[in-house]
Coordinates of C-alpha atoms in Angstrom, one line a residue:
M1 CA 0.0 0.0 0.0
K2 CA 1.3 3.4 -1.0
P3 CA 1.9 5.8 1.9
D4 CA 0.0 9.1 1.8
K5 CA 1.6 12.6 1.5
T6 CA 1.5 13.2 5.3
L7 CA 3.4 9.9 6.1
I8 CA 6.0 10.7 3.5
E9 CA 6.5 14.3 4.8
N10 CA 6.8 12.9 8.3
A11 CA 9.5 10.4 7.2
I12 CA 11.4 13.3 5.4
N13 CA 11.2 15.5 8.5
A14 CA 12.3 12.7 10.8
N15 CA 15.6 12.4 8.8
L16 CA 16.1 16.1 7.7
S17 CA 18.4 17.0 10.6
N18 CA 20.7 14.1 9.8
A19 CA 20.7 15.0 6.1
S20 CA 21.5 18.7 6.9
N21 CA 24.3 17.6 9.2
F22 CA 25.6 15.2 6.5
L23 CA 25.7 18.1 4.0
C24 CA 27.6 20.3 6.5
D25 CA 30.1 17.5 7.1
L26 CA 30.6 17.0 3.4
I27 CA 31.2 20.8 2.9
S28 CA 33.8 20.6 5.7
T29 CA 35.6 17.9 3.7
P30 CA 37.3 19.5 0.6
S31 CA 36.9 17.4 -2.5
L32 CA 38.5 19.0 -5.6
P33 CA 38.7 16.8 -8.7
G34 CA 41.2 14.1 -7.9
Q35 CA 40.9 14.7 -4.2
E36 CA 37.5 13.2 -3.4
T37 CA 38.6 10.2 -1.3
A38 CA 38.0 11.6 2.2
A39 CA 34.5 12.8 1.3
M40 CA 33.7 9.5 -0.3
N41 CA 34.8 7.7 2.8
L42 CA 32.5 9.9 4.8
A43 CA 29.6 9.1 2.5
V44 CA 30.3 5.3 2.9
K45 CA 29.9 5.6 6.7
V46 CA 26.6 7.5 6.4
F47 CA 25.0 5.6 3.6
E48 CA 25.8 2.1 4.9
K49 CA 23.4 2.7 7.8
I50 CA 20.4 2.8 5.4
A51 CA 21.5 0.9 2.3
S52 CA 24.0 -1.5 0.7
V53 CA 27.1 0.4 -0.3
E54 CA 29.6 -0.8 -2.9
T55 CA 32.9 1.0 -3.5
V56 CA 33.7 0.8 -7.2
P57 CA 37.5 1.0 -7.8
L58 CA 38.8 3.3 -10.5
S59 CA 41.9 2.6 -12.7
N60 CA 44.3 4.7 -14.8
A61 CA 43.1 2.6 -17.7
L62 CA 40.2 5.1 -17.8
K63 CA 42.5 7.6 -19.5
D64 CA 42.5 5.4 -22.6
D65 CA 38.8 5.7 -23.1
R66 CA 37.7 7.7 -26.2
D67 CA 35.4 9.9 -24.0
Y68 CA 38.0 10.6 -21.3
S69 CA 38.2 14.3 -20.4
D70 CA 41.6 15.7 -19.5
P71 CA 41.5 19.4 -18.7
V72 CA 43.5 18.7 -15.5
S73 CA 46.8 17.0 -16.0
G74 CA 48.4 14.5 -13.7
I75 CA 45.3 13.1 -12.1
N76 CA 45.8 9.5 -10.8
Y77 CA 43.0 7.0 -10.4
D78 CA 44.6 4.1 -8.7
G79 CA 43.3 3.9 -5.1
R80 CA 40.2 6.0 -5.8
N81 CA 36.6 4.9 -6.2
N82 CA 33.0 5.8 -7.0
L83 CA 30.1 4.6 -4.8
R84 CA 27.2 2.5 -5.9
I85 CA 24.4 2.6 -3.3
V86 CA 21.6 0.1 -3.6
M87 CA 18.2 -0.5 -2.1
P88 CA 17.4 -3.8 -3.8
G89 CA 13.8 -4.5 -5.0
S90 CA 11.9 -7.7 -5.1
G91 CA 12.6 -8.1 -8.8
D92 CA 9.2 -7.5 -10.3
G93 CA 9.3 -3.7 -10.9
K94 CA 11.2 -1.1 -12.9
N95 CA 14.7 -0.2 -11.7
L96 CA 15.5 3.5 -10.9
L97 CA 19.0 5.0 -11.0
L98 CA 20.1 8.3 -9.4
N99 CA 23.5 10.0 -10.1
T100 CA 25.3 12.9 -8.6
H101 CA 28.9 14.0 -8.0
M102 CA 31.2 14.5 -5.0
D103 CA 33.8 16.8 -6.6
T104 CA 33.6 20.6 -6.4
V105 CA 35.2 23.5 -8.2
P106 CA 37.9 25.5 -6.2
P107 CA 36.8 28.3 -3.9
S108 CA 35.6 31.5 -5.7
Q109 CA 37.3 34.9 -5.5
G110 CA 36.1 36.5 -2.4
Q111 CA 34.7 33.3 -0.9
T112 CA 35.9 33.3 2.7
Q113 CA 36.0 30.1 4.6
P114 CA 34.5 28.0 1.8
Y115 CA 34.8 24.8 3.8
E116 CA 33.2 26.1 7.0
P117 CA 29.5 25.5 6.5
K118 CA 27.1 28.1 7.8
I119 CA 23.3 27.8 8.2
V120 CA 21.6 31.2 7.8
N121 CA 17.9 31.7 7.6
G122 CA 17.3 28.0 6.7
E123 CA 20.0 28.0 4.0
I124 CA 23.3 26.0 4.1
F125 CA 26.2 27.9 2.7
G126 CA 29.6 26.6 1.6
R127 CA 31.5 25.1 -1.4
G128 CA 29.5 22.3 -2.8
A129 CA 26.3 23.2 -0.9
C130 CA 24.2 22.8 -4.0
D131 CA 26.7 21.6 -6.6
A132 CA 26.6 18.9 -5.8
K133 CA 27.1 17.8 -2.2
G134 CA 23.6 19.0 -1.5
Q135 CA 22.4 16.5 -4.1
V136 CA 24.3 13.7 -2.3
A137 CA 22.5 14.7 0.9
T138 CA 19.2 14.7 -1.1
I139 CA 19.8 11.1 -2.2
Y140 CA 20.6 10.2 1.4
L141 CA 17.4 11.9 2.7
M142 CA 15.3 10.1 0.1
M143 CA 16.7 6.7 0.9
A144 CA 16.5 7.3 4.7
A145 CA 12.8 8.3 4.3
L146 CA 12.1 5.1 2.4
K147 CA 13.7 3.1 5.1
T148 CA 11.8 4.9 7.8
L149 CA 8.5 4.2 5.9
G150 CA 9.4 0.5 5.8
I151 CA 8.7 0.5 2.1
K152 CA 9.8 -2.6 0.1
L153 CA 10.2 -1.5 -3.6
C154 CA 9.5 -3.9 -6.4
G155 CA 12.2 -2.5 -8.6
S156 CA 15.7 -1.7 -7.4
L157 CA 16.8 1.8 -6.5
A158 CA 20.5 2.5 -7.1
G159 CA 22.6 5.6 -6.6
H160 CA 25.9 6.5 -8.3
I161 CA 28.0 8.9 -6.3
V162 CA 30.9 9.8 -8.6
V163 CA 34.1 11.8 -9.0
E164 CA 35.2 14.4 -11.5
E165 CA 31.9 15.7 -13.0
E166 CA 33.4 19.2 -12.9
V167 CA 36.2 18.3 -15.3
G168 CA 34.3 16.3 -17.8
G169 CA 32.4 13.4 -16.2
N170 CA 35.2 10.8 -15.8
G171 CA 33.5 9.3 -12.8
T172 CA 30.2 8.7 -14.5
L173 CA 32.2 7.6 -17.6
A174 CA 33.6 4.8 -15.5
M175 CA 30.2 3.8 -14.2
A176 CA 28.7 3.9 -17.7
R177 CA 31.5 1.5 -19.0
R178 CA 30.5 -0.8 -16.1
G179 CA 26.9 -0.8 -17.2
E180 CA 23.8 -0.5 -15.1
N181 CA 20.5 -2.4 -15.2
A182 CA 18.1 0.6 -14.9
D183 CA 14.9 1.6 -16.7
G184 CA 15.1 5.3 -15.9
C185 CA 17.6 7.7 -14.4
V186 CA 17.7 11.1 -12.6
V187 CA 21.0 13.0 -12.6
L188 CA 20.9 15.4 -9.6
E189 CA 22.1 18.9 -10.2
P190 CA 20.8 22.3 -8.9
T191 CA 17.8 23.0 -11.1
E192 CA 15.5 24.9 -8.7
M193 CA 13.4 21.7 -8.8
R194 CA 12.6 22.2 -12.5
L195 CA 12.5 18.9 -14.5
L196 CA 15.2 19.3 -17.2
S197 CA 14.6 16.9 -20.1
S198 CA 16.9 18.5 -22.7
I199 CA 20.6 19.1 -21.7
R200 CA 23.0 21.0 -23.9
G201 CA 26.4 19.5 -24.8
A202 CA 29.8 21.2 -24.8
V203 CA 33.4 21.0 -26.0
W204 CA 36.3 22.4 -24.0
F205 CA 39.2 23.4 -26.3
H206 CA 42.8 24.3 -26.2
I207 CA 44.4 26.2 -29.1
N208 CA 48.1 26.7 -29.7
V209 CA 49.0 29.2 -32.4
K210 CA 52.5 29.9 -33.7
G211 CA 53.9 33.2 -34.8
K212 CA 57.3 34.6 -35.9
P213 CA 59.0 36.1 -32.8
G214 CA 61.2 39.1 -32.9
H215 CA 62.0 42.7 -32.0
S216 CA 59.4 45.4 -32.3
G217 CA 61.6 47.3 -34.6
Q218 CA 61.6 44.6 -37.2
A219 CA 58.3 45.4 -38.9
G220 CA 57.4 42.9 -41.6
Q221 CA 59.8 40.3 -40.2
T222 CA 57.8 39.2 -37.3
R223 CA 54.2 37.9 -36.8
S224 CA 52.7 38.2 -33.4
A225 CA 51.1 34.9 -32.2
L226 CA 49.0 37.1 -29.9
K227 CA 47.4 38.9 -32.8
S228 CA 46.8 35.6 -34.5
A229 CA 45.1 34.3 -31.3
I230 CA 42.9 37.4 -31.2
R231 CA 41.9 36.7 -34.8
I232 CA 41.0 33.1 -34.0
I233 CA 38.8 34.4 -31.2
E234 CA 37.0 36.7 -33.7
I235 CA 36.6 33.7 -36.1
L236 CA 35.1 31.5 -33.4
D237 CA 32.8 34.3 -32.3
G238 CA 31.5 34.4 -35.8
Y239 CA 31.1 30.6 -35.9
H240 CA 29.2 30.7 -32.6
A241 CA 26.8 33.3 -33.9
D242 CA 26.1 31.2 -37.0
L243 CA 25.8 28.0 -35.0
L244 CA 23.4 29.6 -32.6
E245 CA 21.2 30.8 -35.4
K246 CA 21.1 27.4 -37.1
S247 CA 20.3 25.7 -33.7
R248 CA 17.1 27.7 -33.2
G249 CA 13.7 25.8 -33.4
D250 CA 13.9 23.8 -30.2
A251 CA 11.1 25.2 -28.0
L252 CA 12.8 24.4 -24.7
F253 CA 16.0 26.2 -25.7
D254 CA 14.5 29.0 -27.8
K255 CA 13.3 31.0 -24.8
Y256 CA 16.9 31.6 -23.8
P257 CA 18.9 34.3 -25.6
N258 CA 22.1 32.3 -25.6
P259 CA 21.6 28.7 -24.5
M260 CA 24.9 27.5 -25.9
P261 CA 27.4 30.2 -25.0
L262 CA 31.0 30.5 -26.2
T263 CA 33.4 31.4 -23.3
F264 CA 37.1 32.2 -23.7
G265 CA 38.6 31.5 -20.3
K266 CA 42.3 31.7 -20.9
L267 CA 44.6 33.7 -23.2
A268 CA 48.4 33.6 -22.7
A269 CA 51.2 35.0 -24.9
G270 CA 54.5 36.7 -24.7
N271 CA 57.0 37.7 -21.9
W272 CA 58.2 41.2 -23.1
P273 CA 56.3 44.3 -24.2
A274 CA 58.7 45.0 -27.1
T275 CA 58.8 41.4 -28.5
A276 CA 56.3 39.9 -30.8
P277 CA 55.5 36.5 -29.2
G278 CA 56.1 33.4 -31.1
E279 CA 53.4 31.4 -29.4
A280 CA 50.0 31.9 -27.8
E281 CA 47.4 29.7 -26.2
I282 CA 43.7 30.0 -25.9
E283 CA 41.4 27.9 -23.7
G284 CA 37.6 28.0 -23.7
V285 CA 34.3 26.1 -23.9
L286 CA 31.6 26.1 -26.6
G287 CA 28.1 24.8 -25.9
L288 CA 26.1 22.9 -28.4
L289 CA 22.4 22.0 -28.8
P290 CA 20.8 18.7 -30.0
N291 CA 21.0 19.6 -33.7
K292 CA 24.8 19.0 -33.6
T293 CA 27.1 16.3 -32.1
A294 CA 30.3 17.2 -30.3
G295 CA 32.2 15.5 -33.2
Q296 CA 30.6 17.7 -35.8
V297 CA 31.3 20.9 -33.8
M298 CA 34.9 20.0 -33.3
E299 CA 35.5 19.4 -37.0
E300 CA 33.7 22.6 -37.9
M301 CA 35.8 24.6 -35.5
R302 CA 39.0 23.2 -37.1
Q303 CA 37.8 23.9 -40.6
I304 CA 36.6 27.5 -40.0
I305 CA 39.9 28.5 -38.4
R306 CA 41.8 27.0 -41.2
T307 CA 39.5 28.6 -43.9
E308 CA 39.2 32.1 -42.4
G309 CA 42.6 32.3 -40.7
G310 CA 44.6 33.0 -43.8
D311 CA 48.2 32.2 -44.5
G312 CA 49.4 33.4 -41.1
I313 CA 47.2 31.0 -39.2
K314 CA 45.9 28.0 -41.3
D315 CA 49.1 26.0 -41.0
D316 CA 50.3 27.4 -37.7
F317 CA 47.6 26.4 -35.2
E318 CA 46.7 23.2 -33.3
I319 CA 43.4 22.7 -31.6
N320 CA 42.7 19.9 -29.1
F321 CA 39.5 19.1 -27.2
M322 CA 39.7 18.3 -23.5
Y323 CA 36.0 17.6 -22.9
R324 CA 33.5 16.3 -25.4
H325 CA 29.8 16.0 -24.4
D326 CA 26.9 15.5 -26.8
A327 CA 23.5 17.0 -25.9
S328 CA 21.0 14.8 -24.1
V329 CA 17.3 14.7 -25.0
C330 CA 14.6 12.8 -23.1
P331 CA 11.3 13.2 -25.0
R332 CA 8.6 15.0 -23.0
D333 CA 6.2 12.1 -23.6
S334 CA 8.7 9.5 -22.2
Q335 CA 7.6 7.6 -19.1
I336 CA 10.3 9.0 -16.8
V337 CA 9.2 12.6 -17.6
K338 CA 5.6 11.7 -17.0
C339 CA 6.3 9.9 -13.8
M340 CA 8.6 12.6 -12.5
S341 CA 5.9 15.2 -13.3
K342 CA 3.4 13.1 -11.4
A343 CA 5.8 12.8 -8.4
T344 CA 6.2 16.6 -8.4
E345 CA 2.4 17.1 -8.4
S346 CA 2.0 14.6 -5.5
A347 CA 4.5 16.7 -3.5
G348 CA 2.2 19.7 -4.0
R349 CA 4.3 21.5 -6.6
T350 CA 3.5 22.3 -10.3
P351 CA 6.0 20.5 -12.5
C352 CA 8.1 22.7 -14.8
I353 CA 9.7 20.9 -17.8
D354 CA 12.7 22.9 -19.0
A355 CA 16.1 22.7 -20.8
M356 CA 19.5 22.9 -19.1
T357 CA 21.8 25.6 -20.6
A358 CA 24.9 23.9 -19.0
S359 CA 26.2 20.4 -19.7
C360 CA 26.4 17.5 -17.2
D361 CA 26.7 13.8 -17.1
A362 CA 23.2 12.9 -18.3
W363 CA 24.4 12.0 -21.8
F364 CA 26.4 9.0 -20.6
Y365 CA 23.3 7.3 -19.4
N366 CA 20.8 8.7 -21.9
N367 CA 22.9 8.5 -25.1
Q368 CA 25.3 5.7 -24.4
L369 CA 23.4 3.3 -22.1
K370 CA 20.0 4.2 -23.6
I371 CA 18.5 4.8 -20.1
P372 CA 15.9 7.6 -20.4
T373 CA 17.5 10.3 -18.2
V374 CA 16.4 13.7 -16.8
V375 CA 18.1 16.2 -14.6
F376 CA 16.6 17.5 -11.3
G377 CA 17.5 18.9 -7.9
G378 CA 17.1 21.5 -5.3
G379 CA 19.3 24.6 -5.2
S380 CA 20.1 27.0 -8.1
L381 CA 22.7 26.9 -10.8
S382 CA 22.7 30.7 -10.5
V383 CA 24.7 30.4 -7.2
A384 CA 26.7 27.3 -8.0
H385 CA 30.5 28.0 -8.4
S386 CA 30.0 31.3 -6.7
N387 CA 31.0 32.8 -3.4
N388 CA 27.3 32.7 -2.4
E389 CA 26.7 29.0 -3.1
H390 CA 24.0 27.6 -0.8
M391 CA 21.2 25.0 -0.5
P392 CA 17.9 25.9 1.0
V393 CA 17.0 23.3 3.6
D394 CA 13.3 23.3 2.5
E395 CA 14.4 22.5 -1.1
L396 CA 16.6 19.7 0.2
A397 CA 13.5 18.3 1.9
K398 CA 11.1 18.9 -1.0
A399 CA 13.4 17.4 -3.6
A400 CA 13.8 14.3 -1.5
E401 CA 10.0 14.1 -1.2
I402 CA 9.6 14.2 -4.9
L403 CA 12.2 11.5 -5.4
V404 CA 10.4 9.3 -2.8
N405 CA 7.2 9.7 -4.8
L406 CA 9.1 8.9 -8.0
A407 CA 10.6 5.7 -6.5
I408 CA 7.2 4.5 -5.2
E409 CA 5.5 5.2 -8.6
W410 CA 8.4 4.0 -10.8
C411 CA 9.6 1.0 -9.0
G412 CA 6.3 -0.1 -7.5
V413 CA 5.6 -1.0 -3.8
K414 CA 5.4 -4.5 -2.5

């Protein structure tokens, strides 16, 4: 028999203090990419009280995978692990998979005491509060509530807690290569509890451009790699504008003025004001919508630089891609979207189906494992990676309630 809304809310509230304390403990445990082990060990101790916890070892062999992302050099995988947390079902229902990540970005400029959690007016502040340690705590709260309710699911409920989402999704890549027997998946990210069914893709790029170095008094004998780099930035700006125009026509993305931004994050060249630099480097990220694959965009970027760069650029640049995600689309009439919408209504909220204008790990499950996948969670992307990052405690509770409803509806109750 399915529990009513009051029983579910009571089970959530009975475990909310533990979930909030768990989130604070996670914030207090720094977990930059490649340095998540202490936070993972903490999660093992907490989750094993309510579910079966499997540590999934990682290996340096992951670096040989075609989809491995490498914006951070020198990361080692031996001795590290993901977590697979399971509440097994009776075997006669649909299996549900949840995913989120333990790694965080570094502290922001002006973010004082990022690893000292603070609770102010019902909001938990600190690095990772919503992206995505708050999502780890949401999964805990949801599973703890199911245990408190004494519910026996027909289908199995599994959670993947992974490393390295922030640098390309290598933790989820490792889990995808392992495979998972699931019929639907929710990737937890801060979405303000909107149900995101279309997720844009992205490529991170590094461009090295050569010039002819020399003294500023040798006009015509030198070619500044810095000026060539600026020209490449102009070319890619033009390519982005054209790509954005050609990507219009998707209702979920069209309401955003620029759902697939081009960002130049680094430009480095030269070591002396009066010397034309012989080398320059550019790093950035370009978003892409479902009308293009990452592979198509990468090739088009190479070709347009070569075509429009002229003699001083076309044979003197090299572009490499450190992160390559396709967009992920789960049709609005799919069962997981319908069931998630119903779960949201049962929690007293109006479902909002939307698109995600950032990339995340959903495509590994949706595109590669063919598990219908949506993105959902409390907290807001608008404060993630900022010095104001926080998770409202009431959203932690409400997101967990929605996921309890989803598990009951999706997996079935014995």
